[in-house]
Short mmCIF file of C-alpha atoms and ligand atoms in Angstrom, two decimals:
data_model
loop_
_atom_site.label_atom_id
_atom_site.label_comp_id
_atom_site.label_asym_id
_atom_site.label_seq_id
_atom_site.Cartn_x
_atom_site.Cartn_y
_atom_site.Cartn_z
CA UNK A 1242 -1.69 -13.93 -20.83
CA UNK A 1243 -5.41 -13.48 -20.12
CA UNK A 1244 -7.95 -12.58 -22.80
CA UNK A 1245 -8.81 -9.12 -21.47
CA UNK A 1246 -5.29 -7.82 -22.10
CA UNK A 1247 -5.28 -4.69 -24.30
CA UNK A 1248 -3.60 -4.59 -27.76
CA UNK A 1249 -0.84 -2.20 -26.61
CA UNK A 1250 0.08 -4.59 -23.81
CA UNK A 1251 -0.01 -7.56 -26.16
CA UNK A 1252 2.13 -5.81 -28.79
CA UNK A 1253 4.80 -4.72 -26.34
CA UNK A 1254 5.08 -8.12 -24.68
CA UNK A 1255 5.22 -9.91 -28.05
CA UNK A 1256 7.95 -7.57 -29.33
CA UNK A 1257 10.05 -8.04 -26.21
CA UNK A 1258 9.66 -11.81 -26.44
CA UNK A 1259 10.77 -11.74 -30.09
CA UNK A 1260 13.62 -9.26 -29.89
CA UNK A 1261 15.02 -9.23 -26.37
CA UNK A 1262 16.94 -12.11 -24.83
CA UNK A 1263 14.72 -13.91 -22.38
CA UNK A 1264 16.72 -13.16 -19.22
CA UNK A 1265 13.80 -11.73 -17.20
CA UNK A 1266 10.24 -12.87 -16.41
CA UNK A 1267 8.48 -9.51 -16.03
CA UNK A 1268 5.08 -8.99 -14.47
CA UNK A 1269 2.41 -8.61 -17.15
CA UNK A 1270 1.94 -4.89 -17.11
CA UNK A 1271 3.33 -2.33 -19.53
CA UNK A 1272 4.28 0.94 -17.93
CA UNK A 1273 3.94 4.18 -19.82
CA UNK A 1274 4.99 6.74 -17.22
CA UNK A 1275 5.60 7.32 -13.54
CA UNK A 1276 5.66 10.19 -11.12
CA UNK A 1277 6.52 10.12 -7.46
CA UNK A 1278 5.34 6.87 -5.90
CA UNK A 1279 2.89 6.12 -8.71
CA UNK A 1280 3.24 4.24 -11.98
CA UNK A 1281 0.75 4.45 -14.88
CA UNK A 1282 0.37 1.65 -17.41
CA UNK A 1283 -0.55 1.99 -21.09
CA UNK A 1284 -4.23 1.46 -20.26
CA UNK A 1285 -4.18 4.33 -17.76
CA UNK A 1286 -4.31 2.14 -14.66
CA UNK A 1287 -2.25 3.43 -11.73
CA UNK A 1288 -0.14 1.42 -9.30
CA UNK A 1289 1.60 2.40 -6.09
CA UNK A 1290 5.23 1.43 -6.60
CA UNK A 1291 6.44 -0.92 -3.86
CA UNK A 1292 9.29 -2.26 -5.97
CA UNK A 1293 11.11 1.05 -6.52
CA UNK A 1294 13.23 -0.64 -9.21
CA UNK A 1295 15.01 -2.66 -6.51
CA UNK A 1296 15.64 0.62 -4.62
CA UNK A 1297 17.00 2.49 -7.65
CA UNK A 1298 14.02 4.84 -7.47
CA UNK A 1299 14.15 5.27 -3.73
CA UNK A 1300 13.34 8.98 -4.11
CA UNK A 1301 10.39 8.17 -6.36
CA UNK A 1302 10.04 8.77 -10.07
CA UNK A 1303 10.92 12.13 -11.61
CA UNK A 1304 11.89 13.67 -8.29
CA UNK A 1305 11.60 17.40 -9.16
CA UNK A 1306 14.99 18.45 -7.80
CA UNK A 1307 16.79 15.72 -9.76
CA UNK A 1308 14.88 16.60 -12.94
CA UNK A 1309 16.02 20.20 -12.48
CA UNK A 1310 19.65 19.09 -12.05
CA UNK A 1311 19.28 16.82 -15.09
CA UNK A 1312 18.03 19.72 -17.26
CA UNK A 1313 20.70 22.09 -16.04
CA UNK A 1314 23.60 19.65 -16.37
CA UNK A 1315 22.61 18.28 -19.79
CA UNK A 1316 22.47 21.86 -21.07
CA UNK A 1317 26.14 22.23 -20.04
CA UNK A 1318 27.85 18.84 -20.51
CA UNK A 1319 26.77 15.24 -19.93
CA UNK A 1320 29.66 12.98 -20.94
CA UNK A 1321 33.34 13.85 -21.01
CA UNK A 1322 35.44 10.86 -19.82
CA UNK A 1323 37.91 11.08 -16.98
CA UNK A 1324 40.71 12.01 -19.40
CA UNK A 1325 39.81 15.59 -18.49
CA UNK A 1326 38.64 17.44 -15.40
CA UNK A 1327 35.05 18.66 -15.46
CA UNK A 1328 33.84 21.03 -12.79
CA UNK A 1329 31.46 19.29 -10.38
CA UNK A 1330 33.11 15.88 -10.11
CA UNK A 1331 35.25 17.04 -7.17
CA UNK A 1332 32.16 18.30 -5.32
CA UNK A 1333 30.40 14.99 -5.85
CA UNK A 1334 33.42 12.95 -4.72
CA UNK A 1335 33.91 15.09 -1.62
CA UNK A 1336 30.22 15.03 -0.68
CA UNK A 1337 29.81 11.25 -1.10
CA UNK A 1338 33.03 10.49 0.79
CA UNK A 1339 31.90 12.79 3.62
CA UNK A 1340 28.45 11.20 3.75
CA UNK A 1341 30.20 7.90 4.58
CA UNK A 1342 32.82 9.49 6.85
CA UNK A 1343 35.63 8.58 4.42
CA UNK A 1344 38.34 10.36 2.40
CA UNK A 1345 37.63 9.45 -1.21
CA UNK A 1346 35.56 7.60 -3.79
CA UNK A 1347 36.07 5.74 -7.02
CA UNK A 1348 33.11 6.35 -9.35
CA UNK A 1349 31.66 3.61 -11.55
CA UNK A 1350 28.19 3.00 -13.02
CA UNK A 1351 26.51 -0.16 -11.75
CA UNK A 1352 26.47 -2.09 -8.52
CA UNK A 1353 28.30 -5.06 -10.02
CA UNK A 1354 31.05 -2.73 -11.26
CA UNK A 1355 31.40 -1.09 -7.87
CA UNK A 1356 31.84 -4.54 -6.30
CA UNK A 1357 34.28 -5.63 -9.03
CA UNK A 1358 36.23 -2.46 -8.27
CA UNK A 1359 36.23 -3.15 -4.53
CA UNK A 1360 37.58 -6.66 -5.21
CA UNK A 1361 40.37 -5.24 -7.37
CA UNK A 1362 41.27 -2.59 -4.79
CA UNK A 1363 41.31 -5.16 -1.97
CA UNK A 1364 43.58 -7.46 -3.98
CA UNK A 1365 45.96 -4.63 -4.87
CA UNK A 1366 46.00 -3.51 -1.24
CA UNK A 1367 46.77 -7.11 -0.25
CA UNK A 1368 49.82 -7.26 -2.52
CA UNK A 1369 51.09 -3.70 -1.98
CA UNK A 1370 50.32 -3.12 1.68
CA UNK A 1371 49.68 -6.43 3.43
CA UNK A 1372 52.43 -8.22 1.52
CA UNK A 1373 50.47 -11.20 0.21
CA UNK A 1374 52.40 -13.27 -2.40
CA UNK A 1375 51.47 -12.54 -6.03
CA UNK A 1376 48.17 -14.07 -7.21
CA UNK A 1377 47.49 -15.64 -3.82
CA UNK A 1378 44.92 -13.15 -2.47
CA UNK A 1379 41.81 -14.69 -0.96
CA UNK A 1380 38.49 -12.94 -0.35
CA UNK A 1381 35.81 -14.35 1.93
CA UNK A 1382 32.14 -13.94 0.99
CA UNK A 1383 28.83 -15.09 2.44
CA UNK A 1384 26.56 -17.91 1.39
CA UNK A 1385 23.35 -16.57 -0.18
CA UNK A 1386 25.04 -13.33 -1.26
CA UNK A 1387 24.12 -11.18 -4.22
CA UNK A 1388 26.81 -8.82 -5.51
CA UNK A 1389 25.86 -8.60 -9.20
CA UNK A 1390 25.87 -10.55 -12.44
CA UNK A 1391 29.35 -10.18 -13.93
CA UNK A 1392 31.58 -13.24 -14.28
CA UNK A 1393 33.58 -12.40 -11.16
CA UNK A 1394 30.52 -11.56 -9.07
CA UNK A 1395 28.84 -14.87 -9.93
CA UNK A 1396 32.13 -16.58 -9.11
CA UNK A 1397 31.53 -15.28 -5.60
CA UNK A 1398 27.90 -16.46 -5.63
CA UNK A 1399 26.48 -19.85 -4.58
CA UNK A 1400 23.23 -19.41 -6.49
CA UNK A 1401 23.04 -22.37 -8.91
CA UNK A 1402 20.72 -20.48 -11.31
CA UNK A 1403 23.05 -17.49 -11.51
CA UNK A 1404 26.09 -19.73 -12.15
CA UNK A 1405 24.86 -22.58 -14.36
CA UNK A 1406 26.67 -22.75 -17.71
CA UNK A 1407 28.79 -19.67 -16.98
CA UNK A 1408 31.99 -21.28 -15.72
CA UNK A 1409 34.94 -21.38 -15.47
CA UNK A 1410 34.85 -19.03 -12.52
CA UNK A 1411 37.23 -16.44 -11.07
CA UNK A 1412 39.33 -18.10 -8.35
CA UNK A 1413 40.28 -16.58 -4.99
CA UNK A 1414 36.94 -16.72 -3.16
CA UNK A 1415 35.71 -18.76 -0.22
CA UNK A 1416 32.17 -18.69 1.13
CA UNK A 1417 31.11 -19.07 4.74
CA UNK A 1418 27.58 -19.15 6.22
CA UNK A 1419 25.95 -15.70 6.57
CA UNK A 1420 25.30 -14.59 10.16
CA UNK A 1421 28.16 -16.71 11.55
CA UNK A 1422 31.09 -14.47 12.53
CA UNK A 1423 33.18 -17.35 13.89
CA UNK A 1424 33.03 -19.00 10.46
CA UNK A 1425 34.73 -15.87 9.10
CA UNK A 1426 37.49 -16.26 11.68
CA UNK A 1427 37.89 -19.92 10.73
CA UNK A 1428 38.28 -19.10 7.02
CA UNK A 1429 40.89 -16.35 7.40
CA UNK A 1430 44.45 -17.34 6.49
CA UNK A 1431 47.64 -15.38 5.77
CA UNK A 1432 46.50 -14.68 2.19
CA UNK A 1433 43.10 -13.27 3.14
CA UNK A 1434 42.81 -9.66 2.00
CA UNK A 1435 39.11 -8.96 2.50
CA UNK A 1436 35.68 -10.05 3.66
CA UNK A 1437 32.71 -8.88 1.59
CA UNK A 1438 29.24 -8.80 3.12
CA UNK A 1439 25.80 -7.29 2.61
CA UNK A 1440 24.66 -5.92 5.99
CA UNK A 1441 21.19 -7.24 5.10
CA UNK A 1442 20.99 -9.75 2.24
CA UNK A 1443 18.41 -8.22 -0.11
CA UNK A 1444 18.09 -10.71 -2.96
CA UNK A 1445 18.16 -13.55 -0.43
CA UNK A 1446 14.83 -12.19 0.79
CA UNK A 1447 15.78 -9.35 3.16
CA UNK A 1448 17.79 -11.63 5.45
CA UNK A 1449 18.64 -9.62 8.56
CA UNK A 1450 21.54 -11.05 10.60
CA UNK A 1451 21.55 -11.15 14.40
CA UNK A 1452 22.41 -7.99 16.28
CA UNK A 1453 26.16 -7.80 16.82
CA UNK A 1454 27.06 -9.98 13.82
CA UNK A 1455 28.57 -7.23 11.69
CA UNK A 1456 30.39 -5.75 14.69
CA UNK A 1457 31.94 -9.14 15.39
CA UNK A 1458 33.01 -9.54 11.75
CA UNK A 1459 34.56 -6.07 11.95
CA UNK A 1460 36.45 -7.02 15.11
CA UNK A 1461 37.76 -10.26 13.57
CA UNK A 1462 38.82 -8.62 10.30
CA UNK A 1463 40.61 -5.86 12.19
CA UNK A 1464 42.42 -8.42 14.36
CA UNK A 1465 43.75 -10.17 11.24
CA UNK A 1466 44.53 -7.10 9.10
CA UNK A 1467 41.78 -8.01 6.65
CA UNK A 1468 39.68 -5.37 4.87
CA UNK A 1469 35.94 -5.29 5.43
CA UNK A 1470 33.96 -4.49 2.27
CA UNK A 1471 30.32 -3.70 2.94
CA UNK A 1472 28.02 -3.96 -0.09
CA UNK A 1473 25.47 -1.20 0.52
CA UNK A 1474 24.19 -1.22 -3.06
CA UNK A 1475 20.65 -2.01 -1.89
CA UNK A 1476 20.75 -1.31 1.86
CA UNK A 1477 22.57 2.01 1.56
CA UNK A 1478 21.44 5.60 1.01
CA UNK A 1479 18.56 5.59 3.44
CA UNK A 1480 16.65 2.44 2.51
CA UNK A 1481 16.93 0.95 6.00
CA UNK A 1482 16.25 4.14 7.95
CA UNK A 1483 19.90 5.19 8.39
CA UNK A 1484 22.14 6.59 5.64
CA UNK A 1485 24.10 3.33 5.58
CA UNK A 1486 23.00 0.11 7.21
CA UNK A 1487 26.43 -0.41 8.80
CA UNK A 1488 25.71 2.62 11.03
CA UNK A 1489 23.02 0.61 12.79
CA UNK A 1490 25.75 -1.92 13.65
CA UNK A 1491 28.05 0.81 14.98
CA UNK A 1492 30.97 -0.16 12.73
CA UNK A 1493 33.31 1.45 10.24
CA UNK A 1494 34.01 -0.66 7.14
CA UNK A 1495 37.16 -0.18 5.03
CA UNK A 1496 35.34 -0.09 1.71
CA UNK A 1497 31.69 0.65 1.01
CA UNK A 1498 29.99 0.04 -2.33
CA UNK A 1499 26.94 2.06 -3.32
CA UNK A 1500 24.82 2.21 -6.49
CA UNK A 1501 21.06 1.94 -7.18
CA UNK A 1502 19.61 4.97 -5.30
CA UNK A 1503 22.77 7.00 -5.98
CA UNK A 1504 21.46 7.57 -9.52
CA UNK A 1505 18.35 9.31 -8.17
CA UNK A 1506 16.11 7.18 -10.38
CA UNK A 1507 17.60 9.01 -13.39
CA UNK A 1508 20.67 7.05 -14.49
CA UNK A 1509 23.12 4.44 -13.18
CA UNK A 1510 25.71 5.82 -10.77
CA UNK A 1511 27.90 3.74 -8.46
CA UNK A 1512 30.99 4.14 -6.33
CA UNK A 1513 33.42 2.56 -3.95
CA UNK A 1514 34.04 4.69 -0.88
CA UNK A 1515 37.10 4.37 1.37
CA UNK A 1516 40.08 6.01 2.98
CA UNK A 1517 43.35 7.01 1.32
CA UNK A 1518 45.30 4.17 2.91
CA UNK A 1519 43.24 1.70 0.84
CA UNK A 1520 41.88 3.56 -2.23
CA UNK A 1521 45.26 5.26 -2.50
CA UNK A 1522 46.81 2.04 -3.89
CA UNK A 1523 45.40 2.83 -7.34
CA UNK A 1524 47.55 4.58 -9.93
CA UNK A 1525 46.63 6.04 -13.33
CA UNK A 1526 45.91 3.36 -15.88
CA UNK A 1527 45.29 0.57 -13.37
CA UNK A 1528 41.49 0.81 -13.39
CA UNK A 1529 38.81 2.88 -15.06
CA UNK A 1530 35.49 3.28 -16.81
CA UNK A 1531 34.47 5.44 -19.79
CA UNK A 1532 31.23 6.51 -18.12
CA UNK A 1533 32.26 6.29 -14.46
CA UNK A 1534 31.93 9.68 -12.78
CA UNK A 1535 30.61 11.39 -15.91
CA UNK A 1536 29.40 14.99 -15.45
CA UNK A 1537 25.71 14.07 -15.49
CA UNK A 1538 26.24 11.19 -13.05
CA UNK A 1539 28.28 13.46 -10.78
CA UNK A 1540 25.61 16.18 -10.79
CA UNK A 1541 22.78 13.74 -10.02
CA UNK A 1542 24.90 11.84 -7.47
CA UNK A 1543 25.73 15.10 -5.71
CA UNK A 1544 22.03 16.04 -5.60
CA UNK A 1545 21.21 12.63 -4.08
CA UNK A 1546 23.93 13.04 -1.44
CA UNK A 1547 22.64 16.55 -0.63
CA UNK A 1548 19.15 15.15 -0.03
CA UNK A 1549 20.51 12.46 2.28
CA UNK A 1550 22.80 14.87 4.10
CA UNK A 1551 19.72 16.67 5.47
CA UNK A 1552 18.70 13.47 7.28
CA UNK A 1553 15.03 14.15 6.58
CA UNK A 1554 14.46 11.03 4.44
CA UNK A 1555 16.08 8.74 6.97
CA UNK A 1556 13.83 10.26 9.66
CA UNK A 1557 10.73 9.94 7.45
CA UNK A 1558 11.53 6.23 6.82
CA UNK A 1559 11.96 5.60 10.52
CA UNK A 1560 8.73 7.39 11.31
CA UNK A 1561 6.76 5.38 8.75
CA UNK A 1562 8.42 2.08 9.69
CA UNK A 1563 5.80 1.05 12.29
CA UNK A 1564 2.93 1.96 9.94
CA UNK A 1565 4.36 -0.45 7.37
CA UNK A 1566 5.46 -3.22 9.70
CA UNK A 1567 2.79 -3.41 12.44
CA UNK A 1568 -0.18 -4.35 10.21
CA UNK A 1569 1.96 -6.89 8.34
CA UNK A 1570 3.21 -8.44 11.57
CA UNK A 1571 -0.42 -8.75 12.66
CA UNK A 1572 -0.82 -11.30 9.83
CA UNK A 1573 1.79 -13.66 11.28
CA UNK A 1574 0.22 -17.10 11.61
CA UNK A 1575 -2.66 -16.11 9.30
CA UNK A 1576 -1.00 -16.46 5.90
CA UNK A 1577 2.32 -14.78 6.67
CA UNK A 1578 5.05 -16.89 8.29
CA UNK A 1579 7.84 -14.33 8.79
CA UNK A 1580 8.43 -10.57 8.56
CA UNK A 1581 11.91 -9.03 8.37
CA UNK A 1582 13.41 -5.70 7.49
CA UNK A 1583 14.29 -2.17 8.50
CA UNK A 1584 13.20 1.32 7.57
CA UNK A 1585 10.89 1.21 4.56
CA UNK A 1586 12.11 -2.19 3.47
CA UNK A 1587 10.15 -5.33 4.35
CA UNK A 1588 10.67 -8.94 3.40
CA UNK A 1589 7.79 -11.21 4.24
CA UNK A 1590 7.26 -14.91 3.76
CA UNK A 1591 3.94 -16.20 2.49
CA UNK A 1592 2.53 -19.40 3.96
CA UNK A 1593 2.62 -21.94 1.08
CA UNK A 1594 -0.89 -23.04 2.16
CA UNK A 1595 -2.33 -19.81 0.70
CA UNK A 1596 -0.23 -19.75 -2.48
CA UNK A 1597 3.13 -18.52 -3.73
CA UNK A 1598 4.61 -15.06 -3.30
CA UNK A 1599 4.03 -14.60 -7.03
CA UNK A 1600 0.28 -15.34 -6.63
CA UNK A 1601 0.05 -12.73 -3.88
CA UNK A 1602 1.91 -10.17 -6.03
CA UNK A 1603 -0.58 -10.76 -8.87
CA UNK A 1604 -3.50 -10.13 -6.49
CA UNK A 1605 -1.78 -6.95 -5.29
CA UNK A 1606 -1.23 -5.79 -8.87
CA UNK A 1607 -4.93 -6.28 -9.54
CA UNK A 1608 -5.64 -3.94 -6.60
CA UNK A 1609 -3.17 -1.28 -7.71
CA UNK A 1610 0.08 -2.15 -5.94
CA UNK A 1611 3.27 -3.11 -7.71
CA UNK A 1612 5.35 -5.51 -5.62
CA UNK A 1613 7.66 -8.31 -6.67
CA UNK A 1614 8.38 -11.73 -5.28
CA UNK A 1615 11.93 -12.85 -4.66
CA UNK A 1616 12.32 -16.61 -4.41
CA UNK A 1617 9.16 -18.75 -4.12
CA UNK A 1618 7.77 -17.58 -0.80
CA UNK A 1619 9.13 -14.09 -0.21
CA UNK A 1620 7.76 -10.67 -1.15
CA UNK A 1621 9.76 -7.49 -0.82
CA UNK A 1622 7.97 -4.24 -0.08
CA UNK A 1623 10.17 -1.22 -0.74
CA UNK A 1624 8.08 1.90 -1.35
CA UNK A 1625 9.95 5.09 -2.25
CA UNK A 1626 10.83 7.57 0.51
CA UNK A 1627 8.25 10.03 -0.69
CA UNK A 1628 5.29 7.82 0.28
CA UNK A 1629 2.86 9.40 2.67
CA UNK A 1630 1.32 7.82 5.75
CA UNK A 1631 -1.95 7.44 3.78
CA UNK A 1632 -0.15 5.59 0.99
CA UNK A 1633 1.54 3.25 3.47
CA UNK A 1634 -1.90 2.54 4.94
CA UNK A 1635 -3.15 1.77 1.42
CA UNK A 1636 -0.31 -0.75 1.02
CA UNK A 1637 -0.95 -2.53 4.31
CA UNK A 1638 -4.75 -2.44 3.90
CA UNK A 1639 -4.49 -3.95 0.42
CA UNK A 1640 -1.97 -6.54 1.52
CA UNK A 1641 -4.19 -7.51 4.47
CA UNK A 1642 -7.23 -7.88 2.15
CA UNK A 1643 -5.26 -10.09 -0.23
CA UNK A 1644 -3.87 -12.30 2.51
CA UNK A 1645 -7.21 -12.54 4.36
CA UNK A 1646 -9.03 -13.61 1.20
CA UNK A 1647 -6.46 -16.30 0.46
CA UNK A 1648 -6.37 -17.44 4.10
CA UNK A 1649 -10.15 -17.82 4.22
CA UNK A 1650 -10.18 -19.69 0.88
CA UNK A 1651 -7.55 -22.10 2.23
CA UNK A 1652 -9.53 -23.00 5.38
C1 LIG B 2195 21.49 -4.91 -7.13
C2 LIG B 2195 22.66 -5.29 -6.33
C3 LIG B 2195 23.93 -5.38 -6.91
C4 LIG B 2195 24.16 -5.25 -8.40
O1 LIG B 2195 23.85 -3.98 -8.89
P1 LIG B 2195 23.70 -3.78 -10.48
O2 LIG B 2195 23.59 -2.29 -10.63
O3 LIG B 2195 22.49 -4.52 -10.90
O4 LIG B 2195 24.94 -4.32 -11.10
C5 LIG B 2195 24.99 -5.64 -6.09
N1 LIG B 2195 24.84 -5.83 -4.78
C6 LIG B 2195 23.62 -5.76 -4.17
C7 LIG B 2195 23.52 -5.96 -2.71
C8 LIG B 2195 22.49 -5.51 -4.93
O5 LIG B 2195 21.29 -5.48 -4.35
#
């Protein structure tokens, strides 16, 4: 911590270090409030938010319509449990299912829970519908995946840091290389019930597979009567310029998981979306969640779906895409070694000669932009939908200044 840090910053950081388990390494700023695309720290300094809470605040902070829904719903009822019907849940379920072109949803809270739920549904479908022998179901995942932090989700992961000391792991998974559809074919056997894939691997550094990859995986899974689960927790709900990323691949998955942006930056809301022939395998008592689909979550989730149903945010992201990507691409070979992404979501690799991604993020923070590194050399830029053209220009101008300065210093 440097010497100029203010007492409020020092106090907060010290308290967190003393009283919260050390499972994160946060950037050294202490936020007090946020509105729209801008965050204010306890010293009154403002930052343009290019992290968007890993796409949980895709609509920006305190989006007025969601705040209105929050006020209205909390004045009626917030939490009820699914032991009763509460008006509004049906509207939310219908709207979200329709947004994905499906029949129904199963509401949960977090992304990891949505994926856990999809795994359970796929297994049950395997036993009930496909006729797989009891406890033999196999699910194929991708190397480099990120589906959450629960014991079963890390059992599906190959990240040594996420797994170390947390075994034994849930059996029934096999990993194949990402972006290799034929490897999926090779791994399918008579017990395979599902393939789970992120259409773009976010935590792996915005890894975009080749065009046609997902379509090929869909074709292979269909051929073998295997469900395709698409994890749209980060890519979904407009982040990549279409409502769901799988639309860009022209496919229809069997199950879709969504979370993050579905909570409108207000609270955690997640869901599995699918058709009756798959989600219909569940019966009362076989799965559930105290908070899943609570009245407040349903009201906010419905408001998020309504925003996306207009298509205006997807269009706005597509329109601003070149403004974000072109200036960054211009830095290729001058401090930036690769640029990937879609919509308002960029992953860029920093040339190790000019420093680490973390160093670059610290320079950006100094200049009023909040961005976070993922892995040693990659930075993700994910501004909220509500950014203006001028704000995108501020991002790219600042990024260019930071990279240019480091590039010149390295010569
Ligand atoms: C963030 C994320 C998850 C986990 O979501 P949580 O709400 O943190 O449990 C799952 N899958 C993907 C692709 C994610 O980006």
